[in-house]
Coordinates of C-alpha atoms in Angstrom, one line a residue:
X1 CA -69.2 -160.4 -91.5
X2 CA -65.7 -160.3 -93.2
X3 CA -66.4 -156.4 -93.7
X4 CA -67.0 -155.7 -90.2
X5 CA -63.3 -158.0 -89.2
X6 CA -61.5 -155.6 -91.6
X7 CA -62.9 -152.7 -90.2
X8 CA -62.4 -153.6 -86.6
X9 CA -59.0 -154.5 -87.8
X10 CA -57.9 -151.3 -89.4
X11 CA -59.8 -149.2 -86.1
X12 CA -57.2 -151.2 -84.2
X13 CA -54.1 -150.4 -86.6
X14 CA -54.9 -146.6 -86.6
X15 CA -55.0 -146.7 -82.7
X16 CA -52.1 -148.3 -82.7
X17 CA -50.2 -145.8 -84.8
X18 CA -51.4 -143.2 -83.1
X19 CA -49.9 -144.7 -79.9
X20 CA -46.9 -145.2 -81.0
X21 CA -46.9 -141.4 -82.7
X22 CA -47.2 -140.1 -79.4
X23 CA -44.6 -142.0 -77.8
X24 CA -42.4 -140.6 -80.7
X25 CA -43.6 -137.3 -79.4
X26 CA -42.7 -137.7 -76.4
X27 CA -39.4 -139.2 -77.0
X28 CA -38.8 -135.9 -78.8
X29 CA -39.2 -133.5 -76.4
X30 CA -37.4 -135.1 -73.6
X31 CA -33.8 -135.3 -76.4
X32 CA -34.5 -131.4 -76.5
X33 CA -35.4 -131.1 -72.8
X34 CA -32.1 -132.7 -72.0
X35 CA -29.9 -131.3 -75.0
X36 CA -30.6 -127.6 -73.7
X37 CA -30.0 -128.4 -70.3
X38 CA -26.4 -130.2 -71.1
X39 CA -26.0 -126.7 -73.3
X40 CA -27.0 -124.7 -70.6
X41 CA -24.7 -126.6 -67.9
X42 CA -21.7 -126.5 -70.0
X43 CA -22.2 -123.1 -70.6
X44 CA -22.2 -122.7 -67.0
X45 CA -19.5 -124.5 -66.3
X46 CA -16.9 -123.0 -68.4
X47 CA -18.0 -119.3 -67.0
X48 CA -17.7 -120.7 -63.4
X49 CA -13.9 -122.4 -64.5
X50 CA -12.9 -118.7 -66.0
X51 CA -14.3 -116.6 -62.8
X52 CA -12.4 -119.5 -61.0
X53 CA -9.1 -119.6 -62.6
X54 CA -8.9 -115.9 -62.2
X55 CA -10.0 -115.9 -58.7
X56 CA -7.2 -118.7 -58.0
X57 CA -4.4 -116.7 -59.9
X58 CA -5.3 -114.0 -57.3
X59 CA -5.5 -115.9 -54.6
X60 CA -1.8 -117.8 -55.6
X61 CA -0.4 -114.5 -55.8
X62 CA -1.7 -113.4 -52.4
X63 CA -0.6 -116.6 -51.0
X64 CA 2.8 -116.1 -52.8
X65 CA 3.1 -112.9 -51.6
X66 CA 2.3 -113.7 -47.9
X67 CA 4.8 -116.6 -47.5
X68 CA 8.1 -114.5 -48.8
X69 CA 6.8 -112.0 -45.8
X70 CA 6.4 -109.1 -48.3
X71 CA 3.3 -108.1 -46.4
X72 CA 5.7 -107.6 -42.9
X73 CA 8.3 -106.1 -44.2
X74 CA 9.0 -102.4 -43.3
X75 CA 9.6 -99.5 -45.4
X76 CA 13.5 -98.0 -44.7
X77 CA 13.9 -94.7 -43.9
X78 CA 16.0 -92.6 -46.3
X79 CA 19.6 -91.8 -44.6
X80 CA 21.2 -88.5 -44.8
X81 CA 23.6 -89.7 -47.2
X82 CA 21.0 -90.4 -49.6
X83 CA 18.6 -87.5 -48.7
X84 CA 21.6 -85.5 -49.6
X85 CA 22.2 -87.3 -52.9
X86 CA 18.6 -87.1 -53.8
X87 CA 18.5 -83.4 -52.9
X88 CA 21.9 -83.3 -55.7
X89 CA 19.2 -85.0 -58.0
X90 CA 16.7 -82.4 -57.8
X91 CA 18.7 -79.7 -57.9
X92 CA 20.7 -81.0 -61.3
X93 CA 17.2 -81.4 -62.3
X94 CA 16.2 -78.0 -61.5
X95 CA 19.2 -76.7 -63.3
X96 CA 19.6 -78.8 -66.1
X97 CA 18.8 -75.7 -68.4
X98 CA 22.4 -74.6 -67.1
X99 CA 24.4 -78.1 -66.8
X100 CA 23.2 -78.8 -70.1
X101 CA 24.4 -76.0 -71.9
X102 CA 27.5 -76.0 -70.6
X103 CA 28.2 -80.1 -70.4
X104 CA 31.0 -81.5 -72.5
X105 CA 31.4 -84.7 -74.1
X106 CA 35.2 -86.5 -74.2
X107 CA 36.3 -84.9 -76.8
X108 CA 35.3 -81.3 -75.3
X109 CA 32.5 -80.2 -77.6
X110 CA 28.8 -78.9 -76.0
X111 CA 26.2 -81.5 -75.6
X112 CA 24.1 -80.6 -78.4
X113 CA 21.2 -82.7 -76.9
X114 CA 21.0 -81.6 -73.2
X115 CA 21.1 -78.2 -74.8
X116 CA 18.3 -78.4 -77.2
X117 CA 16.1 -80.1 -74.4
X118 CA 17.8 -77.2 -71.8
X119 CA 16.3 -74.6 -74.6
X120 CA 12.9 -76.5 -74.5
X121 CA 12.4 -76.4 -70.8
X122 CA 13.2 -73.1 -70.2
X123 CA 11.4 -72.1 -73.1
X124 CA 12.8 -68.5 -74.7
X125 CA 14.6 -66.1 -72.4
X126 CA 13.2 -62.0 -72.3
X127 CA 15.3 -59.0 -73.3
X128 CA 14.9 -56.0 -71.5
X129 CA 15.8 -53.0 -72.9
X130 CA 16.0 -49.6 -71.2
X131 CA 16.2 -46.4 -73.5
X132 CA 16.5 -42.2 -73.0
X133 CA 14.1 -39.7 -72.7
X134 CA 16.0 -37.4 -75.1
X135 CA 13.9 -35.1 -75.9
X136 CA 15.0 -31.2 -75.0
X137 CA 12.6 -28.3 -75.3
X138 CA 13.5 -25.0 -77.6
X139 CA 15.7 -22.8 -75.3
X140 CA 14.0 -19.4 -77.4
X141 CA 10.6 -19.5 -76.4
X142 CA 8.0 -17.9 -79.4
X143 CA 4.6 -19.1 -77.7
X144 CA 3.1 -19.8 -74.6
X145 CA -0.7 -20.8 -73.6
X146 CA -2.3 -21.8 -70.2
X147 CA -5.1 -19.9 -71.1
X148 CA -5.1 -18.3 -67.7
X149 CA -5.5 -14.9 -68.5
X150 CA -9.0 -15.8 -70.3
X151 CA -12.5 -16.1 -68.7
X152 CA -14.3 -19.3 -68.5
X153 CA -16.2 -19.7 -71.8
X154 CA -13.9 -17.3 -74.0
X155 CA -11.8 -18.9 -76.9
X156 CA -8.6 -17.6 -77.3
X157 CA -8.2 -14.4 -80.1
X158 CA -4.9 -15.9 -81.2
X159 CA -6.2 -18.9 -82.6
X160 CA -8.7 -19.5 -85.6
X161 CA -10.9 -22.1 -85.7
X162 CA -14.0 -23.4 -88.0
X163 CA -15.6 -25.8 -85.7
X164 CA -16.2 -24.5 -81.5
X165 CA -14.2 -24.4 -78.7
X166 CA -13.9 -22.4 -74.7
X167 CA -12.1 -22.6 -72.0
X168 CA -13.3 -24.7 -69.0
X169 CA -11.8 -25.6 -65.3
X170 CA -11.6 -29.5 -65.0
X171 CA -12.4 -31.2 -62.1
X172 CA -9.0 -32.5 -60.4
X173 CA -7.0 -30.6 -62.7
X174 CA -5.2 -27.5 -62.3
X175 CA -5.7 -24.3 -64.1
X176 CA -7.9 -23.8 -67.4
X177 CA -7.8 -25.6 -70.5
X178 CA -9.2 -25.2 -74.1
X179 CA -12.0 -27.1 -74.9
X180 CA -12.3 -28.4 -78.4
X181 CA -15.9 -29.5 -78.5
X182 CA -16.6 -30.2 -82.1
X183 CA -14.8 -31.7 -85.1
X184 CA -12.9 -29.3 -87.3
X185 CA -9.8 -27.6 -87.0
X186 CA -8.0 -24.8 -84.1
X187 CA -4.9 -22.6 -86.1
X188 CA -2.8 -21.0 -83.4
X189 CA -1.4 -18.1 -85.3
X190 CA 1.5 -17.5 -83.8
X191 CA 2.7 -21.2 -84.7
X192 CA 3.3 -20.9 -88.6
X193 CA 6.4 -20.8 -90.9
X194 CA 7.9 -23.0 -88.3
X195 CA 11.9 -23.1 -88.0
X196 CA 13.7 -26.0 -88.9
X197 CA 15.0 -27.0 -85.2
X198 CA 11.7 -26.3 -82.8
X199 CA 10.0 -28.1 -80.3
X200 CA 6.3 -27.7 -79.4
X201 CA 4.2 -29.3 -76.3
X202 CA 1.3 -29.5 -74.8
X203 CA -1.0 -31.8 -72.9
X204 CA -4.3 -32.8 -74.1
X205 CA -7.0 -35.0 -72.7
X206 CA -10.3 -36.4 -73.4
X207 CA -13.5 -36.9 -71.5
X208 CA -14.9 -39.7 -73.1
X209 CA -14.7 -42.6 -75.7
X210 CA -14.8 -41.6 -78.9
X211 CA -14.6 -45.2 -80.4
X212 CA -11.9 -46.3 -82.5
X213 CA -13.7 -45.3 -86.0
X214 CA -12.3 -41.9 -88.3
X215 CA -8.8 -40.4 -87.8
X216 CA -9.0 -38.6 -83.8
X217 CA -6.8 -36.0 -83.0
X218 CA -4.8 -34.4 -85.1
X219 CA -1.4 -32.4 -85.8
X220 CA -1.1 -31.0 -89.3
X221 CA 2.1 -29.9 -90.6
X222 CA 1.3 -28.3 -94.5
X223 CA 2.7 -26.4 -96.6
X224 CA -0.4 -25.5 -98.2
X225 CA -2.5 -22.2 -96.3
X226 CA -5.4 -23.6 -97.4
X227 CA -5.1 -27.3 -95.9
X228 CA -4.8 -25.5 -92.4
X229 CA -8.4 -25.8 -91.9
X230 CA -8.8 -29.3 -92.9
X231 CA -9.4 -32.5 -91.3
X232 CA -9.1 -34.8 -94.0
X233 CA -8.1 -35.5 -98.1
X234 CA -4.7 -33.5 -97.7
X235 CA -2.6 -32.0 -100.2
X236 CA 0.3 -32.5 -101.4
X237 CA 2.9 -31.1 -99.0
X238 CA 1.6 -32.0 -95.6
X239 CA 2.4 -34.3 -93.0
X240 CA 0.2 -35.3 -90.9
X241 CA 0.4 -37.4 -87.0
X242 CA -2.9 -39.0 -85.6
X243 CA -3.3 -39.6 -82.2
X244 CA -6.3 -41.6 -81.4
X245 CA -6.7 -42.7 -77.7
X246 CA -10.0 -44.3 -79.0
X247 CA -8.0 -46.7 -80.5
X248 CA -5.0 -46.5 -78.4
X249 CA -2.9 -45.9 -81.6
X250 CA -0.7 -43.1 -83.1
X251 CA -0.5 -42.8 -87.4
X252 CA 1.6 -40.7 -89.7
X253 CA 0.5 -39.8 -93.4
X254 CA 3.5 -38.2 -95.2
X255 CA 2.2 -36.8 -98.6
X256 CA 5.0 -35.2 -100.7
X257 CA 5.1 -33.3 -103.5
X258 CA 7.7 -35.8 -105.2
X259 CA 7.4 -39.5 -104.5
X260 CA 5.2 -41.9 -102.9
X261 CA 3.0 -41.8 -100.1
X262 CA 4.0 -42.9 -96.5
X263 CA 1.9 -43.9 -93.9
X264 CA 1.9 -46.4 -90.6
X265 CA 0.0 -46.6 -87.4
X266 CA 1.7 -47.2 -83.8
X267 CA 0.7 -48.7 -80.7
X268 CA 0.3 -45.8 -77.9
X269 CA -0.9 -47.0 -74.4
X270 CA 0.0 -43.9 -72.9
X271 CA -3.6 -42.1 -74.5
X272 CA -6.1 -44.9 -73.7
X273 CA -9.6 -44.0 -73.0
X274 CA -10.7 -47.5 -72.7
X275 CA -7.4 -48.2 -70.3
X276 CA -8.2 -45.2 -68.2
X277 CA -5.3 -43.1 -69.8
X278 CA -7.1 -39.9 -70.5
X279 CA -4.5 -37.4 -70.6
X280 CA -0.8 -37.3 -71.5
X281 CA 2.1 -34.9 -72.1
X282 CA 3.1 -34.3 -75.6
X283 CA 6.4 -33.5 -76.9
X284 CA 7.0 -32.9 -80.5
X285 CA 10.9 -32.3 -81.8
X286 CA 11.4 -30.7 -85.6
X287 CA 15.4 -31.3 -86.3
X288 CA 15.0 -30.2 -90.5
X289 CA 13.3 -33.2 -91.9
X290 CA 13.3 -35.2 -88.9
X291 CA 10.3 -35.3 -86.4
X292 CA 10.4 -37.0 -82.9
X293 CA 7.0 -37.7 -81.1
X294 CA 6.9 -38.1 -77.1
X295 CA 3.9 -39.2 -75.6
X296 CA 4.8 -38.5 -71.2
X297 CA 8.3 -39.7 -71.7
X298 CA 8.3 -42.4 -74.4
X299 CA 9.4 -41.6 -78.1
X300 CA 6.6 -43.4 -80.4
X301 CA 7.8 -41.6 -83.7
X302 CA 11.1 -40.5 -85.3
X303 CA 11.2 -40.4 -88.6
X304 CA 13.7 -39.0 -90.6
X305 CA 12.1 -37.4 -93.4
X306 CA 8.7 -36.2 -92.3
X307 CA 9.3 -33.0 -93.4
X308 CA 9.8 -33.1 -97.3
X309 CA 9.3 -30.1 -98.6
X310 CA 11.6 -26.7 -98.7
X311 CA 8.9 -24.2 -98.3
X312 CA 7.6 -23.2 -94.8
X313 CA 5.5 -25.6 -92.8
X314 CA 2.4 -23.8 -91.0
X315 CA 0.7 -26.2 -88.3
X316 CA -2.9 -26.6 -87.0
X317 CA -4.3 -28.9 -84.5
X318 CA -7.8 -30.9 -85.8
X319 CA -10.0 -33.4 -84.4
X320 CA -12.6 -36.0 -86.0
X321 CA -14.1 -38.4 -84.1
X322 CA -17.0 -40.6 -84.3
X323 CA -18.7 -40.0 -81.1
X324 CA -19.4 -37.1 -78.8
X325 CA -16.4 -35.8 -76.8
X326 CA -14.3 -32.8 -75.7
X327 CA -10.2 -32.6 -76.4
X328 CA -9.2 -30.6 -73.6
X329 CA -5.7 -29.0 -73.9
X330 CA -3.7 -26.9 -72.3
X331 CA 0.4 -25.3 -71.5
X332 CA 0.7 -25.1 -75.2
X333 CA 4.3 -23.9 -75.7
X334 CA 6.9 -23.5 -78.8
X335 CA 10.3 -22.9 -78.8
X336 CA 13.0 -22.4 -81.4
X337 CA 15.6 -25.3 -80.7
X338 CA 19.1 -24.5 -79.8
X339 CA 22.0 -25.2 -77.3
X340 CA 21.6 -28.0 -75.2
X341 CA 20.9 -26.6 -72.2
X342 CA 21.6 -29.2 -69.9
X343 CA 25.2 -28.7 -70.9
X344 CA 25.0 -25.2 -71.5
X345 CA 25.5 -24.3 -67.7
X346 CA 29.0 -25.4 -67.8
X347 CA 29.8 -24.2 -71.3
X348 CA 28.7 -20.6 -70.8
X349 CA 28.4 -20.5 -66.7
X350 CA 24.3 -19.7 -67.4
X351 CA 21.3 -20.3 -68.5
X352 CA 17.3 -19.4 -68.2
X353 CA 14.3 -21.6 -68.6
X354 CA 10.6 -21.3 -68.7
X355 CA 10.2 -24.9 -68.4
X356 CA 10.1 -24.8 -64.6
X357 CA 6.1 -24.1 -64.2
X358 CA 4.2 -23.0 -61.3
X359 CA 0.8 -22.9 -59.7
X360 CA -0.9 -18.7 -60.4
X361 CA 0.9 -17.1 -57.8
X362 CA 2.5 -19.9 -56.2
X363 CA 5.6 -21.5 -55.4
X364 CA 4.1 -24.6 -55.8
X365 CA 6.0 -26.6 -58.8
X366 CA 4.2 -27.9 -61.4
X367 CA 4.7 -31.6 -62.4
X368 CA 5.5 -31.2 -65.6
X369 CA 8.6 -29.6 -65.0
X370 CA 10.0 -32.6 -63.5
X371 CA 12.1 -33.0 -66.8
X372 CA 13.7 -29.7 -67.4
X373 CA 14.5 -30.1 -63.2
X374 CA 15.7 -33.9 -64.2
X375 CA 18.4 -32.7 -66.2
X376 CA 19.8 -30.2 -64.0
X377 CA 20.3 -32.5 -61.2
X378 CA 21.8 -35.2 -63.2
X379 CA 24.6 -32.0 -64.2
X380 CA 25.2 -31.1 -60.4
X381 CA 25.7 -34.5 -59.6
X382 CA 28.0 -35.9 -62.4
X383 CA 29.6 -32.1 -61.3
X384 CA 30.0 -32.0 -57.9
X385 CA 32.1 -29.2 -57.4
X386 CA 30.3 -26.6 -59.1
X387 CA 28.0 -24.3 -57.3
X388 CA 25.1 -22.5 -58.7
X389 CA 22.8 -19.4 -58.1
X390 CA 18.8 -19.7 -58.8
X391 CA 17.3 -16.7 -59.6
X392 CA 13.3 -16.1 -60.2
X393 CA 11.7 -13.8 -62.4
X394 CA 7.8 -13.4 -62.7
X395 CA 5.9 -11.2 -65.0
X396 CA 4.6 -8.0 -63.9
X397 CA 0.9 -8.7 -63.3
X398 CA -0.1 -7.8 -59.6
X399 CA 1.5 -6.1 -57.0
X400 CA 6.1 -5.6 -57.9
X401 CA 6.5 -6.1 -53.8
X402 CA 4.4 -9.6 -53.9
X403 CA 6.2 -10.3 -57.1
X404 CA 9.6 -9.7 -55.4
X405 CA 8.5 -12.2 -52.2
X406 CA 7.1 -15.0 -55.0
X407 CA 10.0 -15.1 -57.3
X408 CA 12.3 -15.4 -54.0
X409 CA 9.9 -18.3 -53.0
X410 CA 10.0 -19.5 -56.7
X411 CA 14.0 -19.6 -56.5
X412 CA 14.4 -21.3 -53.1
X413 CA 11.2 -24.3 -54.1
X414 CA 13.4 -24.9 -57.2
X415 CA 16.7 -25.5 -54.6
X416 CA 14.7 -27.7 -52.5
X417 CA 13.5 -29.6 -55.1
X418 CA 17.5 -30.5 -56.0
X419 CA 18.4 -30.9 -52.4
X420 CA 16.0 -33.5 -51.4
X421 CA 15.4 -34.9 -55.1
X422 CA 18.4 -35.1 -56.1
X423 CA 20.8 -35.2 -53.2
X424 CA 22.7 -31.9 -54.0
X425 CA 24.1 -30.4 -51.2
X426 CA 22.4 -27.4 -50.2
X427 CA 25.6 -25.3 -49.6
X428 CA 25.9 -25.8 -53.4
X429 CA 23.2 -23.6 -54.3
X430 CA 22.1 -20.0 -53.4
X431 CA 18.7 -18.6 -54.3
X432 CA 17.4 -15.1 -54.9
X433 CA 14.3 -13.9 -56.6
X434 CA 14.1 -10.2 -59.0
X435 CA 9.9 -10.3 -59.4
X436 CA 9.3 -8.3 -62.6
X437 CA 12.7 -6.1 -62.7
X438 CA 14.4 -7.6 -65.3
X439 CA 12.2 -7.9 -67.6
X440 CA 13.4 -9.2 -71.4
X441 CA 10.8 -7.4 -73.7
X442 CA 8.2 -5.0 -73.1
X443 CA 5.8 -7.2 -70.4
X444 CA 3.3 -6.2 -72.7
X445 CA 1.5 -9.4 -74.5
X446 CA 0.9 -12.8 -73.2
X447 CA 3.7 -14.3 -75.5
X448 CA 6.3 -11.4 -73.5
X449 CA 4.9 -12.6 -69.9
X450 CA 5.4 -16.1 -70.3
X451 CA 8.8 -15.4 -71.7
X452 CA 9.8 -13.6 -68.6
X453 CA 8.4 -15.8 -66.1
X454 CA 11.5 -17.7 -66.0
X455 CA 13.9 -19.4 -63.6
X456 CA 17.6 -18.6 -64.3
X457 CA 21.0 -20.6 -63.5
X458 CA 24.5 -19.0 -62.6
X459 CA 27.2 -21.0 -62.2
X460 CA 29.3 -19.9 -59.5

């Protein structure tokens, strides 16, 4: 009996605990419930008071803003007075490069300031520089070679060559040319043992691009007969000038017998393949030891002492290229340098030329003659009261009577030219024309015709 009073007893005690556990339970949970929510809430809250207390700053300023009647007030037009004094602000800004470098402070010096910030503005200032085509061709003409007189496909018999060549007719270009085909080396043989004052010319052109790899064309000047025929590893006692419109560049190589080696490379835009400069006039100007190269009518080379040795010099023209091409080349002429001759008019009261070039059997004038024909109208004007008479002389190929007709022609296109080219007065100048009968050597060879197809000057 007492056993089953402490049971029921301690069954009533353990239902009581567990009562009272889950109360504790639930007590529990609703502290948590409530903590998070305050958390949450006050979170809340203080987000809502920042995006309010930035919302009311706004709206203050707003408010602010509208009472002083900012909103309705209008902008004022700019007066003339001060259109004109902000135009006097521009313009001192516009020019400060100028007010700055020539403001003074009290005690008179330059502002050193507004000048260096005048100097950064306008940033460096260009030079231009204008020089003189000074070049002047050999009055004594030795050699001359348009080739004319040869068949297409023929090479020339007074030139030596160990590589190929043969004259062609160009498309768009007048009269014949050489054709140097493949690499090697082309000897004219009347150009050796040069003199120490001579000038030779030519023009040249190319028909492709050759790249900008091995040396291009070539002008050898040697001492040496046996490095005529080379195209590279020189001797001692040749010069040597590279022109290489692959490259767009001009070298020399000076290899004297004495001393050191001397060599450079120059830009030359005027023989460009790749710039669509394929052909060019060049002038070449021996004074001694000194050699001037003209490519049209800019100087790219002088040097000085080019020629160092005291023998003779022989030349020969080479070519080495990388890829397939033709040189073409053509009025090859050399001259033994003399008198000036644009002076030598007044000095002597004549002079001939066989610069002044014309079309076969033609009156038409040739542009490169343009400088010999330059520098006779710059004498007749700086000279206005002298008077000159033009006389032609051809060779005598062909018929004398058509001769006699075409150097008349000849004489009167080289008048006209100084008339309307150079503003000479026409009453200034007579013209007659003698065809082939004065003649200055035999007529016989090529070298004698192109010497006396000439143009001759008399002052009157």
């Amino acid at each position: 009996m007492n056993s089953l009073k402490l049971f029921f007893l301690l069954g009533c005690l353990f239902m009581q605990l567990v009562v009272l556990a889950q109360e504790e339970k639930k007590n529990l949970l609703k502290r948590i419930t409530e903590k998070t929510k305050s958390t949450s809430e006050q979170r809340a809250e203080n987000t809502g008071d920042k995006i309010g207390n930035k919302i009311g700053d706004k709206a203050d300023e707003a408010i602010d803003s509208l009472l002083s009647g900012a909103w309705f007030k209008k902008k004022k037009k700019p007066n003339a007075d001060s259109e004109k004094n902000q135009g006097k602000n521009k313009s001192k800004e516009g020019n400060s490069g100028k007010e700055a470098s020539g403001s003074k402070d009290d005690n008179g010096n330059e502002d050193a300031e507004n000048t260096q910030k005048a100097m950064v503005k306008n940033g460096p200032q260009s030079v231009g520089a204008v020089g003189k085509f000074d070049f002047i061709a050999g009055e004594k003409q030795l050699y001359f070679d348009n080739f004319d007189r040869l068949e297409v496909g023929d090479f020339p018999a007074e030139m030596n060559t160990n590589a190929s060549g043969e004259v062609v007719k160009l498309e768009n270009k007048e009269g014949k040319w050489l054709r140097l085909s493949k690499n090697g080396s082309f000897v004219p043989d009347a150009m050796q043992k040069l003199p120490e004052n001579c000038t030779i010319e030519f023009q040249v052109g190319i028909n492709a691009d050759p790249s900008n790899n091995m040396s291009g064309f070539g002008l050898n000047f040697t001492t040496l007969q046996e490095d005529l025929m080379k195209d590279a590893f020189f001797s001692k006692g040749t010069s040597i000038v590279y022109l290489h419109p692959g490259a767009a560049e001009a070298g020399i190589f000076i290899n004297p017998t004495n001393g050191p080696e001397i060599d450079n490379q120059i830009k030359m835009p005027q023989w460009d393949v790749k710039a669509g400069e394929q052909f060019v006039k060049v002038s070449i100007w021996r004074q001694k030891g000194r050699l001037r190269v003209y490519m049209n009518e800019d100087k790219i080379i002088d040097v000085p002492r080019f020629f160092t040795e005291t023998s003779s010099y022989g030349f020969a023209f080479f070519r080495s290229f990388f890829n397939d091409c033709d040189i073409y080349l053509t009025n090859l002429r050399y001259a033994v340098a003399g008198a000036d001759t644009r002076n030598k008019l007044l000095t002597e009261g004549r002079f001939s030329t066989n610069e002044i070039l014309f079309d076969v059997n033609s009156d038409k004038i040739k542009p490169e003659s343009n400088t010999i024909l330059s520098d006779i109208g710059k004498i007749l004007a700086e000279n206005a009261t002298v008077s000159v008479k033009i006389i032609g002389h051809t060779d005598n190929d062909g018929d004398a009577a058509a001769n006699m007709v075409l150097s008349k022609k000849r004489a009167e296109a080289v008048k006209m030219r100084l008339v309307y080219g150079f503003g000479i007065e026409e009453a200034r100048i007579q013209t007659d024309g003698k065809g082939a009968s004065v003649p200055l050597n035999g007529n016989k060879t090529p070298e004698e015709k192109a010497i006396n197809r000439r143009v001759e000057f008399i002052k009157l």
